PDB file of C-alpha atoms in Angstrom:
ATOM      1  CA  MET A   1      60.526 103.973 132.061  1.00 51.00           C
ATOM      2  CA  ALA A   2      61.012 101.222 135.030  1.00 51.00           C
ATOM      3  CA  SER A   3      63.502  99.578 132.594  1.00 53.00           C
ATOM      4  CA  THR A   4      65.271 103.273 132.759  1.00 54.00           C
ATOM      5  CA  ILE A   5      65.393 103.334 136.201  1.00 54.00           C
ATOM      6  CA  THR A   6      66.472  99.936 137.178  1.00 53.00           C
ATOM      7  CA  ALA A   7      69.293 100.125 134.597  1.00 52.00           C
ATOM      8  CA  GLY A   8      70.577 103.635 136.411  1.00 53.00           C
ATOM      9  CA  PHE A   9      70.245 101.517 139.618  1.00 51.00           C
ATOM     10  CA  ALA A  10      72.523  98.709 138.424  1.00 53.00           C
ATOM     11  CA  ASN A  11      74.975 100.943 136.957  1.00 55.00           C
ATOM     12  CA  ASP A  12      74.982 102.800 140.198  1.00 58.00           C
ATOM     13  CA  MET A  13      75.581  99.622 142.083  1.00 57.00           C
ATOM     14  CA  ASN A  14      78.191  98.529 139.013  1.00 61.00           C
ATOM     15  CA  ASP A  15      79.875 101.815 139.889  1.00 62.00           C
ATOM     16  CA  LYS A  16      80.147 101.662 143.482  1.00 71.00           C
ATOM     17  CA  GLN A  17      81.566  98.179 142.766  1.00 76.00           C
ATOM     18  CA  ASP A  18      84.448  99.140 140.303  1.00 85.00           C
ATOM     19  CA  ARG A  19      84.984 102.454 142.177  1.00 88.00           C
ATOM     20  CA  PRO A  20      84.815 101.476 145.659  1.00 90.00           C
ATOM     21  CA  TYR A  21      87.057 104.034 147.208  1.00 89.00           C
ATOM     22  CA  VAL A  22      85.310 107.468 147.493  1.00 90.00           C
ATOM     23  CA  CYS A  23      86.455 111.177 147.787  1.00 87.00           C
ATOM     24  CA  SER A  24      85.412 112.344 151.601  1.00 86.00           C
ATOM     25  CA  ALA A  25      85.952 116.157 150.577  1.00 81.00           C
ATOM     26  CA  PRO A  26      83.204 118.281 151.498  1.00 78.00           C
ATOM     27  CA  GLY A  27      81.022 118.570 148.556  1.00 78.00           C
ATOM     28  CA  CYS A  28      83.008 116.109 146.250  1.00 83.00           C
ATOM     29  CA  SER A  29      81.763 112.322 145.684  1.00 81.00           C
ATOM     30  CA  GLN A  30      84.013 111.279 143.114  1.00 88.00           C
ATOM     31  CA  ARG A  31      84.947 107.363 143.442  1.00 90.00           C
ATOM     32  CA  PHE A  32      87.850 105.848 142.227  1.00 88.00           C
ATOM     33  CA  GLN A  33      88.997 101.939 141.371  1.00 90.00           C
ATOM     34  CA  SER A  34      92.173 102.266 143.544  1.00 89.00           C
ATOM     35  CA  GLU A  35      93.413 103.627 146.689  1.00 90.00           C
ATOM     36  CA  GLU A  36      96.091 105.335 144.707  1.00 87.00           C
ATOM     37  CA  HIS A  37      94.106 107.016 142.472  1.00 86.00           C
ATOM     38  CA  LEU A  38      92.165 108.464 145.222  1.00 86.00           C
ATOM     39  CA  LEU A  39      95.170 109.633 147.108  1.00 82.00           C
ATOM     40  CA  ILE A  40      96.446 111.373 143.750  1.00 81.00           C
ATOM     41  CA  HIS A  41      92.780 113.101 144.023  1.00 80.00           C
ATOM     42  CA  ARG A  42      92.938 114.404 146.993  1.00 80.00           C
ATOM     43  CA  HIS A  43      95.764 116.570 146.205  1.00 74.00           C
ATOM     44  CA  LYS A  44      93.537 118.812 144.394  1.00 76.00           C
ATOM     45  CA  HIS A  45      91.949 119.358 147.590  1.00 70.00           C
ATOM     46  CA  GLU A  46      95.147 119.996 149.420  1.00 69.00           C
ATOM     47  CA  MET A  47      96.300 122.375 146.974  1.00 62.00           C
ATOM     48  CA  THR A  48      93.383 124.275 147.630  1.00 52.00           C
ATOM     49  CA  LEU A  49      94.727 127.421 149.665  1.00 47.00           C
ATOM     50  CA  LYS A  50      92.775 128.395 152.750  1.00 49.00           C
ATOM     51  CA  PHE A  51      93.109 131.672 154.199  1.00 48.00           C
ATOM     52  CA  SER A  52      91.147 133.702 156.565  1.00 48.00           C
ATOM     53  CA  SER A  53      91.560 136.784 154.560  1.00 49.00           C
ATOM     54  CA  ILE A  54      90.128 135.414 151.078  1.00 50.00           C
ATOM     55  CA  LYS A  55      87.111 137.125 150.152  1.00 54.00           C
ATOM     56  CA  THR A  56      84.018 134.336 149.424  1.00 53.00           C
ATOM     57  CA  ASP A  57      81.754 135.148 146.780  1.00 53.00           C
ATOM     58  CA  ALA A  58      78.670 132.714 146.645  1.00 52.00           C
ATOM     59  CA  ALA A  59      78.846 132.903 142.790  1.00 53.00           C
ATOM     60  CA  PHE A  60      82.460 131.503 142.689  1.00 53.00           C
ATOM     61  CA  THR A  61      82.381 128.053 143.681  1.00 59.00           C
ATOM     62  CA  ASP A  62      85.152 126.655 141.717  1.00 63.00           C
ATOM     63  CA  GLN A  63      87.997 126.275 144.031  1.00 67.00           C
ATOM     64  CA  THR A  64      90.257 123.978 141.390  1.00 72.00           C
ATOM     65  CA  PRO A  65      93.777 125.491 142.268  1.00 73.00           C
ATOM     66  CA  THR A  66      95.362 127.149 139.449  1.00 80.00           C
ATOM     67  CA  PRO A  67      98.767 128.934 139.338  1.00 83.00           C
ATOM     68  CA  THR A  68      96.822 132.372 139.155  1.00 81.00           C
ATOM     69  CA  ARG A  69      94.760 131.952 142.197  1.00 79.00           C
ATOM     70  CA  PHE A  70      97.802 130.582 143.922  1.00 81.00           C
ATOM     71  CA  LEU A  71      99.507 133.792 142.791  1.00 81.00           C
ATOM     72  CA  GLN A  72      96.512 136.150 144.102  1.00 80.00           C
ATOM     73  CA  ASN A  73      96.192 134.240 147.410  1.00 80.00           C
ATOM     74  CA  CYS A  74     100.062 134.409 148.192  1.00 79.00           C
ATOM     75  CA  GLU A  75      99.752 138.121 147.060  1.00 79.00           C
ATOM     76  CA  GLU A  76      96.375 138.577 149.652  1.00 76.00           C
ATOM     77  CA  VAL A  77      98.342 137.033 152.436  1.00 75.00           C
ATOM     78  CA  GLY A  78     101.179 139.250 151.998  1.00 78.00           C
ATOM     79  CA  LEU A  79     103.967 136.521 150.850  1.00 78.00           C
ATOM     80  CA  PHE A  80     105.249 138.330 148.109  1.00 80.00           C
ATOM     81  CA  LYS A  81     105.878 141.406 150.331  1.00 84.00           C
ATOM     82  CA  GLU A  82     107.592 139.101 153.214  1.00 82.00           C
ATOM     83  CA  ILE A  83     110.234 137.996 150.281  1.00 85.00           C
ATOM     84  CA  GLU A  84     110.395 141.320 148.557  1.00 88.00           C
ATOM     85  CA  GLU A  85     111.468 142.612 152.046  1.00 90.00           C
ATOM     86  CA  GLU A  86     113.811 139.883 152.343  1.00 91.00           C
ATOM     87  CA  PHE A  87     115.192 140.499 148.991  1.00 92.00           C
ATOM     88  CA  LEU A  88     115.657 143.955 150.066  1.00 93.00           C
ATOM     89  CA  GLN A  89     117.608 143.305 152.931  1.00 95.00           C
ATOM     90  CA  GLU A  90     119.802 141.190 151.222  1.00 95.00           C
ATOM     91  CA  GLN A  91     120.522 143.623 148.527  1.00 95.00           C
ATOM     92  CA  GLU A  92     121.444 146.215 151.106  1.00 96.00           C
ATOM     93  CA  ARG A  93     123.557 143.704 153.114  1.00 95.00           C
ATOM     94  CA  LYS A  94     125.785 143.035 149.861  1.00 95.00           C
ATOM     95  CA  ARG A  95     125.937 146.682 149.069  1.00 95.00           C
ATOM     96  CA  THR A  96     126.987 147.399 152.507  1.00 95.00           C
ATOM     97  CA  LYS A  97     129.896 144.462 152.643  1.00 95.00           C
ATOM     98  CA  ARG A  98     131.081 145.576 148.807  1.00 95.00           C
ATOM     99  CA  TYR A  99     131.190 148.969 150.081  1.00 95.00           C
ATOM    100  CA  ILE A 100     133.445 147.941 152.881  1.00 95.00           C
ATOM    101  CA  PHE A 101     135.673 145.950 150.519  1.00 95.00           C
ATOM    102  CA  LEU A 102     136.011 149.193 148.538  1.00 94.00           C
ATOM    103  CA  LYS A 103     136.662 151.181 151.219  1.00 94.00           C
ATOM    104  CA  ASN A 104     139.533 148.985 152.438  1.00 94.00           C
ATOM    105  CA  ARG A 105     141.093 148.266 149.298  1.00 95.00           C
ATOM    106  CA  ARG A 106     141.043 151.660 148.363  1.00 95.00           C
ATOM    107  CA  THR A 107     142.812 152.305 152.115  1.00 94.00           C
ATOM    108  CA  GLU A 108     145.421 149.369 151.111  1.00 95.00           C
ATOM    109  CA  LEU A 109     146.103 151.007 148.154  1.00 94.00           C
ATOM    110  CA  ARG A 110     146.702 153.962 149.389  1.00 94.00           C
ATOM    111  CA  ARG A 111     149.309 152.665 151.916  1.00 94.00           C
ATOM    112  CA  SER A 112     150.962 150.816 148.914  1.00 93.00           C
ATOM    113  CA  ARG A 113     151.368 153.673 146.890  1.00 93.00           C
ATOM    114  CA  LYS A 114     152.970 155.948 149.949  1.00 92.00           C
ATOM    115  CA  LYS A 115     155.147 153.268 150.508  1.00 92.00           C
ATOM    116  CA  LEU A 116     156.258 152.723 146.668  1.00 91.00           C
ATOM    117  CA  LEU A 117     156.994 156.813 146.753  1.00 90.00           C
ATOM    118  CA  PHE A 118     159.011 156.754 149.853  1.00 89.00           C
ATOM    119  CA  THR A 119     161.117 153.874 148.240  1.00 90.00           C
ATOM    120  CA  LEU A 120     161.384 155.662 144.971  1.00 88.00           C
ATOM    121  CA  SER A 121     162.214 158.786 146.657  1.00 86.00           C
ATOM    122  CA  SER A 122     164.726 156.795 148.996  1.00 85.00           C
ATOM    123  CA  HIS A 123     166.375 155.406 145.820  1.00 83.00           C
ATOM    124  CA  LEU A 124     166.829 158.658 144.079  1.00 80.00           C
ATOM    125  CA  LYS A 125     168.518 160.444 146.864  1.00 71.00           C
TER     126      LYS A 125
END
C-alpha cells in the first residue's frame, strides 16, 4: 500500500515537472507541457458564452462549447431576432428601391411612346 502511495506521489511530481503550465480557469486544473498548448486550451473556456439570461441547472455542469449550445445562447439573447429584423429591413429597402426604379422606368417608357407616336403622326401628315 505504501509503495502505491509513493508511486502516486512520484507520478504527480513527474506530471508537475513534465506539465508545468496549469489552467487557471475555475474548476479546471489541466496541465500542459508548453505555454502554447495552454493558450490553445484556454480558447475552450473563452468560447463558453456567459449570458445572464441563461438558465442555470445544477444537474447540468458540462459547459463545453458546442455549435448547438452556441446557437441556443444566441437565440436566448435575441441575436437571431436582431439579424432577422436587419434582414427584413434590407429586403424592404430593396423592394422600395426596385419599385421606384420600375415606376421611373414606366414613366420613361410612356414618354418615349408618346414621342414616337407624335413623330409617326407628324410624318404621316
